[in-house]
Amino acid sequence: MASADGLATTTQDDEDDERTKNAHYAMATLGLPKPLVTRTLKKLSKVYGNDLWELLENGNYELLADQVFENQEKMQGRARIVTSSASDVQEEEGPSSNVQSDKELGHLESSVQPPLLGENSVKHPGVPQTHGSLPLAAIGEAPPKQSGVSAGKVFRKLVASDVSCPKKQLGSSTTLKKEKPVKRQLESMVADLRAQKEKLVKTEHGPTVMQPHTQKEKLVKRQVETVVTELHATAEELQQKQWDQGNGQFLDISLDLSRGNEAYPIRVVNESNSKSLPPSFFYISKSEVHQDAHVNSSLTRIGDDHCCPSCKDNCLTADFPCACARETGGEFAYTHDGCLADRYLAKVYKAGTSYRKHFCESGYHCPEERHKNEENPSKCKGHPVRDFIKECWIKCGCSKFCGNRVVQRGISRHLEVFWTSEGKGWGIRTLEDLPAGAFVFEYVGEILTNNEMYERNLALQKKGNGVHTYPVLLDGDWGSEANLKDEEALCLDATYFGNVARFLNHRCHDANMIDMPVEIESPDHHYYHVAFFTNRVVKAMEELTWDYNIDFEDVDHPIPAFTCLCASQFCRGRKPSRELQCRSEGNGTKRREMLQ
Ligand SMILES: C[S@@+](CC[C@H](N)C(=O)[O-])C[C@H]1O[C@@H](n2cnc3c(N)ncnc32)[C@H](O)[C@@H]1O
């Protein structure tokens, strides 16, 4: 059968026709024009006659590629014979060349590496570990990079093995079996690539596969580019497919801790220890009730005095402050550029760690004390009296972009979770300069009753596996009600379900973040949002920190405080007292309990 390109004179049967197609395919992957390939094949067939196919196929079409390149150069009037090496190619093309290096291939490997579930979760000394048994869990560790493999080596290997049958060996998306699970498809692609690289290293020390010269290096370069482009496209396609199937587990968490839950991806980086991975947890962007907590946000509870139905667009630009500003003394808490107003910053800063405290009448009435010892509760240790911000909400007439809706719009800053060099475990840093008063994130977690939290802590302590919780008390308004029922005395725990805020580290006194209680849909203040704002300008790459207000000398607390590594000149907890280190029982109260 004659081929469509007129090579019928040199190919007499179906086998030759198939061979012609293969040759065209191999050259097409190098971006070589079909007419030129046809012409070159004709010329070669005149020279080599019946031996042509054997020569071409045994040499992975190198001969053909050489000739086509040569013809191409001749046609362009700049034929030349060069005998440079792979590195020369890069030199020749300059540093901006888009030659795919081994490093890039390494990156590709890690970017398509599927997350390993469970087994790779690593424990960090001195950091609460709560997640070993969680199902969603662990974040995949990037595979170890193969050292000592230069770009040139990769090129040579690929030419040696791939040109002859590119589609098959490149793991192209079109050749991947549809019924194979997505994760396995990617795994086998990565395995293919690794095998190719390993073979390359061996080849490098064996007989020379090809003579290095510029045309070949160009050929290899294009080949590598094709591989990388195909793999990228396939990885994206597969990730999208997996996502569409509703299984977010597959997303590479190191590229986005939030798994698409936030407006911007939150990268996880570890510059000092490649083996450490963030602890596993379910990423949620809104707090959820665990079980017993009573969060009343029913529409009927929101009276007219708690919303602004007649407002339009932006309440901050209205002639008079609406009902939603009443809670903040008739003035909105936010500025026109979405930051916390100076007066709040000043107030919170001045209060520092010493808020005016409300003391429950007796131990029994203190939600924190009564479940510790129902028979004989200890005296209330006091709860801070906090000012609340009230945002516009569902029953307000303003738009979603009203200036009095800041926290409810979620994270709008570029953030990164990173491994701290001081030994504090993972921390959060901003990737952009932040002005003073900028809203960064809220503390999101499970909403638990204090009793549930106590039971959870107790159960974990009994297990004795060093697992700790991440609770924050919602006691900012405990002073206004004499007898809080258990289901109304709440806290947030980000141990199993949480957002990026669970990586916020402590800094004594001069931390750059402050927390504000924000009321969005629950006017009774049993539940509220704990929103974090910067208290000064924070430069890009600075770690975000919060003064947990830990009493490092609290000898009554059941769990000793960590040795503080905040490096602040005002550090209160550099050395925990011996008593604290040795004690294993007792009780105590802190405004915020980031338990250690
Ligand atoms: C809410 S977590 C913060 C995220 C944590 N670094 C991690 O890797 O998951 C609180 C824990 O971080 C560690 N930590 C936070 N601030 C610290 C500090 N200033 N010095 C030492 N450890 C700190 C303590 O282990 C503490 O129990």
XYZ file of C-alpha atoms and ligand atoms in Angstrom:
623
model
C 0.000 0.000 0.000
C 1.337 3.471 -0.895
C 1.781 6.053 1.816
C 0.050 9.366 1.519
C 3.314 11.258 1.321
C 4.504 9.687 -1.881
C 7.141 7.382 -0.451
C 5.489 4.573 -2.356
C 8.539 4.248 -4.575
C 10.723 3.240 -1.617
C 8.156 1.351 0.495
C 6.541 -1.579 -1.141
C 4.360 -3.190 1.444
C 2.323 -2.525 4.549
C 5.294 -3.073 6.807
C 7.239 -0.335 5.069
C 4.215 1.893 5.242
C 4.012 1.375 9.001
C 7.732 2.074 9.292
C 7.333 5.305 7.372
C 4.577 6.384 9.692
C 6.716 5.614 12.730
C 9.595 7.592 11.294
C 7.304 10.534 10.639
C 5.915 10.300 14.102
C 9.356 10.305 15.687
C 10.390 13.326 13.636
C 7.113 15.130 14.380
C 7.827 14.934 18.100
C 11.019 16.849 17.357
C 9.059 19.474 15.527
C 10.577 18.624 12.138
C 8.469 19.502 9.090
C 6.879 16.568 7.294
C 7.855 17.529 3.693
C 11.488 17.825 4.747
C 11.341 14.421 6.430
C 9.777 12.891 3.321
C 12.470 14.387 1.098
C 15.228 13.195 3.450
C 13.776 9.693 3.588
C 13.767 9.573 -0.205
C 17.405 10.662 -0.373
C 18.431 8.163 2.290
C 16.582 5.347 0.577
C 18.521 6.084 -2.575
C 21.810 5.833 -0.659
C 21.034 2.885 1.617
C 18.463 1.007 -0.455
C 17.021 -2.020 1.334
C 19.193 -1.459 4.404
C 17.553 1.852 5.204
C 14.947 0.729 7.736
C 17.339 -1.447 9.626
C 19.731 1.447 9.914
C 17.066 3.893 11.002
C 15.311 1.701 13.526
C 18.473 0.314 15.089
C 19.786 3.824 15.549
C 16.556 5.223 17.033
C 16.120 7.409 13.936
C 19.252 9.341 14.808
C 20.498 9.093 11.272
C 17.242 10.415 9.900
C 17.077 13.230 12.451
C 20.677 14.169 11.652
C 19.981 14.321 7.984
C 16.788 16.289 8.388
C 18.517 18.811 10.631
C 21.365 19.055 8.194
C 19.012 19.582 5.277
C 17.134 22.147 7.283
C 20.298 24.057 8.061
C 21.454 23.847 4.493
C 18.150 25.230 3.386
C 18.524 28.074 5.799
C 21.956 28.719 4.348
C 23.809 28.276 7.582
C 25.027 24.715 7.526
C 27.855 24.032 9.883
C 29.460 21.111 11.565
C 29.699 21.425 15.321
C 30.948 18.908 17.817
C 29.947 20.444 21.094
C 28.710 18.716 24.203
C 25.447 19.093 26.028
C 26.840 21.854 28.219
C 27.963 23.662 25.088
C 24.408 23.657 23.915
C 23.415 25.504 27.001
C 26.302 27.909 26.675
C 25.510 28.442 23.051
C 21.913 29.196 23.799
C 22.676 31.353 26.810
C 21.386 31.231 30.358
C 17.853 32.080 29.312
C 17.609 28.942 27.211
C 14.547 26.914 28.046
C 16.467 23.667 28.094
C 14.807 21.455 30.686
C 17.358 20.644 33.312
C 17.512 17.651 35.545
C 16.476 19.908 38.368
C 13.360 20.769 36.488
C 12.683 17.130 35.887
C 13.206 16.541 39.589
C 10.693 19.240 40.337
C 8.305 17.659 37.933
C 8.676 14.377 39.705
C 7.788 15.884 43.020
C 4.972 17.918 41.567
C 3.257 14.847 40.242
C 4.076 12.709 43.252
C 0.782 11.646 44.761
C 0.345 12.259 48.477
C 1.133 9.244 50.595
C -1.679 8.543 52.959
C -0.808 8.045 56.588
C 2.524 6.367 56.710
C 4.712 9.360 56.012
C 3.386 11.623 58.713
C 6.414 12.614 60.745
C 6.430 13.584 64.380
C 8.168 16.812 65.274
C 9.863 17.003 68.616
C 8.324 19.703 70.745
C 5.327 20.122 68.511
C 1.887 18.784 69.287
C 1.188 15.648 67.313
C -2.445 14.843 67.097
C -2.952 13.354 63.761
C -1.329 10.005 63.286
C -4.561 8.137 62.888
C -6.462 10.606 60.771
C -7.743 9.305 57.481
C -7.156 12.292 55.238
C -3.866 12.913 56.693
C -0.481 12.805 55.498
C 1.240 14.857 53.013
C 3.393 13.143 50.456
C 7.095 13.526 50.777
C 8.887 14.453 47.616
C 10.959 11.567 46.337
C 14.698 11.845 46.873
C 16.326 13.536 43.943
C 18.965 11.572 42.070
C 22.155 13.454 42.386
C 24.876 13.792 39.816
C 22.650 13.538 36.760
C 23.280 16.448 34.479
C 20.864 17.889 32.004
C 22.977 16.473 29.249
C 22.674 12.993 30.645
C 18.943 13.247 30.770
C 18.897 14.419 27.176
C 21.054 11.596 25.987
C 19.027 8.979 27.766
C 15.810 10.225 26.339
C 17.100 10.251 22.832
C 18.517 6.791 23.261
C 15.279 5.264 24.434
C 12.393 7.425 23.470
C 12.675 8.633 19.941
C 11.943 5.234 18.518
C 8.530 5.052 20.136
C 7.821 8.319 21.845
C 4.133 7.925 22.587
C 4.543 4.645 24.352
C 7.526 5.592 26.455
C 6.517 9.079 27.416
C 3.538 7.879 29.414
C 1.335 10.117 27.341
C -2.159 10.796 28.592
C -3.558 9.241 25.449
C -1.870 5.932 26.157
C -2.894 5.771 29.819
C -5.516 3.178 30.384
C -8.807 4.868 31.211
C -9.855 2.316 33.821
C -6.621 2.582 35.840
C -7.133 4.603 39.049
C -5.899 8.147 38.616
C -3.403 7.953 41.441
C -1.884 4.782 40.038
C -1.592 6.319 36.604
C 0.495 9.138 37.979
C 2.528 6.803 40.121
C 3.431 4.725 37.081
C 4.311 7.861 35.118
C 6.673 8.941 37.848
C 8.110 5.439 38.069
C 8.688 5.509 34.287
C 10.533 8.760 34.538
C 12.666 7.515 37.407
C 13.495 4.340 35.510
C 14.518 6.411 32.522
C 16.823 8.464 34.697
C 18.362 5.420 36.327
C 18.994 3.836 32.962
C 20.585 7.054 31.887
C 23.068 6.980 34.749
C 24.074 3.449 33.719
C 24.297 4.407 30.080
C 26.551 7.260 31.009
C 29.198 4.856 32.271
C 28.752 2.336 29.463
C 29.448 2.607 25.743
C 28.648 5.929 24.178
C 25.171 5.890 22.813
C 25.519 8.788 20.472
C 28.120 11.211 19.343
C 27.557 14.562 20.953
C 27.096 17.371 18.519
C 24.811 20.337 18.349
C 22.127 18.906 16.159
C 21.725 15.943 18.440
C 21.622 18.135 21.486
C 18.911 20.153 19.869
C 17.093 17.003 19.081
C 17.354 15.855 22.694
C 16.342 19.198 24.010
C 13.160 19.118 21.984
C 12.537 15.580 23.017
C 12.859 16.466 26.694
C 10.601 19.443 26.241
C 8.012 17.196 24.681
C 8.248 14.762 27.578
C 7.946 17.471 30.178
C 5.062 19.211 28.455
C 3.225 15.952 28.069
C 3.769 15.004 31.683
C 2.675 18.403 32.945
C -0.451 18.288 30.834
C -1.187 14.776 31.965
C -0.654 15.589 35.636
C -2.964 18.585 35.399
C -5.541 16.605 33.501
C -5.446 13.814 36.030
C -5.552 16.127 39.013
C -8.559 17.882 37.527
C -10.184 14.522 36.893
C -9.598 13.444 40.446
C -10.907 16.757 41.746
C -14.010 16.433 39.565
C -14.614 13.031 41.052
C -14.937 14.804 44.395
C -11.827 13.315 45.881
C -9.685 16.254 46.987
C -7.201 13.945 48.676
C -5.153 13.724 45.582
C -4.172 17.376 45.457
C -0.571 17.940 46.350
C -0.877 19.516 49.778
C 2.614 20.958 49.690
C 1.352 23.158 46.853
C -1.838 24.129 48.674
C -2.410 23.208 52.280
C -6.026 24.376 51.945
C -6.767 21.958 49.090
C -8.480 24.715 47.187
C -10.506 25.957 50.152
C -8.960 29.422 50.223
C -8.795 32.118 47.547
C -5.019 31.681 47.233
C -3.063 28.468 47.598
C -1.096 28.157 50.832
C 2.218 26.517 50.058
C 4.068 24.395 52.588
C 7.825 24.797 52.477
C 10.610 23.231 54.449
C 13.991 24.733 53.756
C 15.823 23.073 56.600
C 14.614 19.518 56.887
C 13.292 17.697 53.879
C 11.919 14.853 55.955
C 9.551 16.855 58.150
C 5.997 17.199 56.974
C 3.159 19.208 58.496
C 0.906 17.216 60.742
C -2.216 15.979 59.066
C -5.668 17.394 59.673
C -8.819 18.199 57.727
C -8.563 21.674 56.263
C -11.791 23.620 56.752
C -12.316 27.324 56.113
C -15.333 27.705 58.427
C -15.715 26.407 61.964
C -18.154 23.547 62.441
C -20.003 22.277 65.508
C -18.483 19.055 66.794
C -21.569 17.727 68.607
C -22.995 19.327 71.730
C -22.212 23.000 71.139
C -25.258 25.170 70.767
C -24.680 27.817 68.126
C -27.793 29.805 67.517
C -27.691 31.626 64.237
C -31.321 31.236 63.277
C -32.733 34.090 61.211
C -35.539 34.759 63.661
C -32.992 35.615 66.350
C -31.618 38.463 64.323
C -33.828 41.408 65.175
C -33.904 44.734 63.302
C -31.628 46.237 65.893
C -29.025 43.683 64.912
C -28.911 44.325 61.196
C -29.313 47.086 58.617
C -31.956 45.941 56.085
C -32.385 49.405 54.600
C -28.679 49.968 53.906
C -27.335 49.731 50.355
C -23.921 48.925 48.923
C -21.332 50.011 51.464
C -22.340 50.901 55.025
C -19.024 52.691 55.574
C -19.934 55.360 53.014
C -23.462 55.979 54.336
C -24.244 59.395 55.857
C -24.806 57.881 59.290
C -23.420 54.710 60.809
C -26.084 51.992 60.694
C -27.267 49.639 63.446
C -24.326 47.341 62.789
C -21.946 49.979 64.177
C -23.830 50.216 67.456
C -21.817 47.513 69.107
C -18.621 49.421 68.378
C -19.884 52.683 69.861
C -21.499 54.042 66.689
C -18.271 53.851 64.700
C -17.263 51.070 62.367
C -14.278 49.014 63.438
C -12.858 48.925 59.918
C -11.286 51.591 57.750
C -12.189 52.124 54.089
C -9.233 50.013 53.030
C -10.435 47.044 55.058
C -8.092 47.393 58.034
C -8.826 47.517 61.720
C -9.160 51.152 62.813
C -6.251 52.612 64.788
C -8.265 53.049 67.938
C -8.807 49.302 68.124
C -5.207 48.551 67.519
C -4.208 50.983 70.230
C -6.737 49.556 72.637
C -5.810 45.924 72.110
C -2.132 46.742 72.156
C -2.495 48.667 75.389
C -4.452 45.843 76.976
C -1.603 43.494 76.039
C -1.896 40.385 78.134
C -3.750 42.073 80.971
C -7.392 42.459 80.022
C -9.849 43.466 82.656
C -11.181 40.197 83.947
C -14.570 38.882 84.851
C -14.645 36.308 87.639
C -17.430 33.761 87.792
C -19.243 33.775 91.136
C -18.135 30.390 92.270
C -16.372 27.411 90.866
C -19.658 25.809 90.025
C -20.622 28.738 87.804
C -17.330 28.852 86.022
C -17.718 26.771 82.851
C -14.034 26.035 82.899
C -13.814 24.768 86.448
C -17.044 22.891 86.982
C -16.330 19.941 84.719
C -12.883 19.435 86.179
C -14.291 18.661 89.578
C -18.070 18.681 89.808
C -18.149 17.992 93.546
C -15.719 20.644 94.570
C -14.862 23.021 91.718
C -11.944 25.382 92.102
C -12.308 29.119 92.182
C -12.714 30.837 88.810
C -9.402 32.114 87.504
C -11.078 34.900 85.558
C -11.995 35.569 81.947
C -11.028 38.617 79.928
C -13.682 41.174 79.158
C -13.426 41.759 75.414
C -14.898 44.296 72.991
C -16.669 42.742 70.038
C -16.757 43.804 66.413
C -20.054 43.242 64.658
C -20.060 42.724 60.928
C -23.030 43.113 58.585
C -24.617 39.823 57.705
C -27.390 37.941 55.933
C -30.271 40.245 56.949
C -28.419 43.445 56.039
C -29.238 45.296 52.824
C -25.652 46.143 51.912
C -23.586 44.266 49.355
C -21.096 41.490 49.964
C -18.387 44.081 49.375
C -19.605 46.387 52.140
C -16.660 47.688 54.181
C -18.222 46.206 57.308
C -17.767 42.683 55.955
C -14.116 41.804 56.297
C -13.650 38.595 58.264
C -16.573 36.864 56.549
C -14.901 37.300 53.159
C -12.094 35.021 54.259
C -8.349 35.038 53.705
C -7.221 37.501 51.083
C -3.486 37.503 51.774
C -0.746 35.342 50.313
C 0.557 33.117 53.067
C 2.951 30.231 53.434
C 3.424 27.554 56.083
C 7.110 26.954 56.728
C 9.392 25.013 59.009
C 10.820 27.432 61.566
C 14.549 27.375 62.120
C 14.263 28.072 65.864
C 12.666 24.734 66.723
C 9.069 25.893 67.037
C 7.897 23.444 64.387
C 5.779 24.808 61.561
C 4.860 28.464 61.446
C 3.095 30.898 59.123
C 4.660 33.732 57.198
C 3.217 36.348 54.922
C 4.423 36.491 51.333
C 3.370 40.131 50.973
C 3.871 43.315 52.991
C 0.915 43.788 55.305
C -0.221 47.167 56.642
C -1.035 47.641 60.323
C -4.564 46.429 61.093
C -4.776 44.018 58.135
C -7.130 41.088 58.599
C -5.141 37.927 57.935
C -7.238 34.920 58.985
C -9.601 33.692 61.625
C -8.966 30.775 63.922
C -11.077 27.998 62.448
C -11.746 24.662 64.101
C -14.331 22.413 65.634
C -16.735 24.201 67.969
C -16.726 22.196 71.188
C -18.304 22.687 74.567
C -15.771 23.137 77.313
C -16.795 19.794 78.653
C -16.163 18.064 75.329
C -12.763 19.732 75.176
C -11.927 18.573 78.657
C -12.969 15.015 77.821
C -10.955 15.120 74.604
C -7.846 16.264 76.452
C -8.339 13.636 79.108
C -8.720 10.855 76.548
C -5.585 11.946 74.716
C -3.599 12.162 77.924
C -4.708 8.676 78.856
C -3.427 7.388 75.554
C -0.144 8.972 76.570
C 1.202 9.183 73.036
C 2.264 12.812 73.296
C -0.783 13.974 71.401
C -2.081 17.416 72.330
C -4.942 19.624 71.273
C -5.112 23.134 69.806
C -7.978 24.786 71.713
C -8.879 28.466 71.965
C -11.474 29.453 74.559
C -14.447 31.507 73.411
C -14.801 33.183 76.795
C -14.781 36.779 75.557
C -18.309 37.365 76.831
C -18.577 34.979 79.729
C -18.787 37.918 82.031
C -22.169 39.059 80.731
C -24.089 35.920 81.721
C -24.209 34.519 85.200
C -25.073 30.912 84.484
C -23.770 29.679 81.181
C -25.072 26.264 80.322
C -22.469 23.751 79.255
C -23.608 23.791 75.623
C -23.103 27.569 75.599
C -19.595 27.652 77.074
C -17.578 26.970 73.990
C -14.110 26.755 72.526
C -12.496 26.111 69.155
C -10.225 23.143 68.618
C -8.167 22.954 65.423
C -6.534 19.622 66.230
C -8.444 17.517 63.720
C -10.282 20.143 61.694
C -8.821 23.575 61.214
C -7.371 26.154 58.892
C -3.942 27.709 58.434
C -4.243 29.525 61.791
C -3.433 26.293 63.615
C 0.195 26.910 62.645
C 0.332 30.304 64.351
C 3.224 30.298 66.799
C 3.541 32.147 70.068
C 5.692 35.199 70.711
C 5.926 36.847 74.109
C 4.649 40.401 74.307
C 5.769 41.806 70.941
C 3.931 39.440 68.580
C 2.747 41.023 65.329
C -0.840 39.724 65.426
C -3.760 40.430 67.736
C -7.046 38.588 68.007
C -10.451 40.256 67.941
C -13.797 38.643 68.751
C -16.046 39.171 65.735
C -19.792 38.631 65.759
C -21.154 37.655 62.368
C -24.279 35.633 62.837
C -24.658 34.763 66.509
C -25.703 37.799 68.557
C -25.585 35.970 71.894
C -21.743 35.862 71.746
C -21.546 32.279 72.962
C -19.979 31.545 69.645
C -17.979 34.162 67.783
C -15.172 34.364 65.250
C -11.618 34.800 66.533
C -10.117 37.073 63.873
C -6.432 37.881 63.598
C -5.182 41.307 62.529
C -1.670 42.668 62.236
C -0.843 45.189 64.958
C 1.916 46.835 62.925
C 3.333 46.792 59.422
C 4.557 43.265 58.709
C 7.080 42.777 55.942
C 6.913 39.966 53.393
C 8.540 36.741 54.671
C 8.141 37.740 58.322
C 6.681 35.068 60.559
C 3.206 35.824 61.886
C 3.015 35.423 65.655
C 0.513 35.793 68.467
C 0.979 36.161 72.185
C -0.896 33.086 73.445
C -0.942 34.797 76.813
C 0.397 31.675 78.384
C 1.257 31.873 82.011
C 4.557 30.040 81.892
C 4.635 30.006 85.685
C 1.175 28.445 86.050
C 1.953 25.479 88.256
C -1.672 24.399 88.329
C -2.083 23.710 84.675
C -2.438 20.015 83.802
C -0.003 20.242 80.919
C 3.324 22.031 81.351
C 3.921 24.918 78.998
C 6.502 24.509 76.244
C 9.929 26.052 76.555
C 9.478 29.279 74.663
C 11.771 29.845 71.691
C 10.169 33.085 70.528
C 13.473 35.025 70.795
C 11.673 38.130 71.951
C 13.634 40.280 74.375
C 10.503 40.158 76.537
C 10.322 36.375 76.518
C 8.539 35.014 79.594
C 8.990 31.314 78.983
C 12.540 30.603 77.929
C 12.979 28.192 80.824
C 9.929 26.585 82.362
C 10.275 26.187 86.100
C 11.436 22.786 87.331
C 8.160 22.446 89.126
C 6.292 22.926 85.852
C 8.434 20.418 84.065
C 7.945 17.744 86.688
C 4.279 18.207 87.494
C 1.773 16.071 85.676
C -1.492 16.861 87.438
C -3.454 19.876 88.567
C -5.649 22.431 86.953
C -5.474 26.005 85.803
C -6.925 28.620 83.570
C -5.560 30.666 80.741
C -7.333 33.008 78.459
C -6.065 31.118 75.476
C -5.031 27.584 75.950
C -2.640 26.489 73.301
C -1.820 23.369 75.194
C 1.545 21.814 75.060
C -0.812 26.111 67.631
S 0.624 25.190 67.512
C 1.551 26.152 66.402
C 2.014 25.339 65.242
C 3.117 24.385 65.559
N 4.401 25.064 65.563
C 3.135 23.213 64.605
O 4.180 22.898 64.022
O 2.073 22.600 64.415
C 1.333 25.465 69.091
C 2.594 24.666 69.333
O 3.674 25.185 68.582
C 4.867 25.216 69.354
N 5.243 26.604 69.603
C 4.526 27.689 69.293
N 5.182 28.809 69.651
C 6.331 28.432 70.211
C 7.413 29.131 70.801
N 7.451 30.440 70.881
N 8.446 28.406 71.288
C 8.430 27.059 71.199
N 7.440 26.338 70.668
C 6.389 27.011 70.175
C 4.542 24.542 70.662
O 4.840 23.183 70.526
C 3.037 24.736 70.762
O 2.427 23.754 71.540
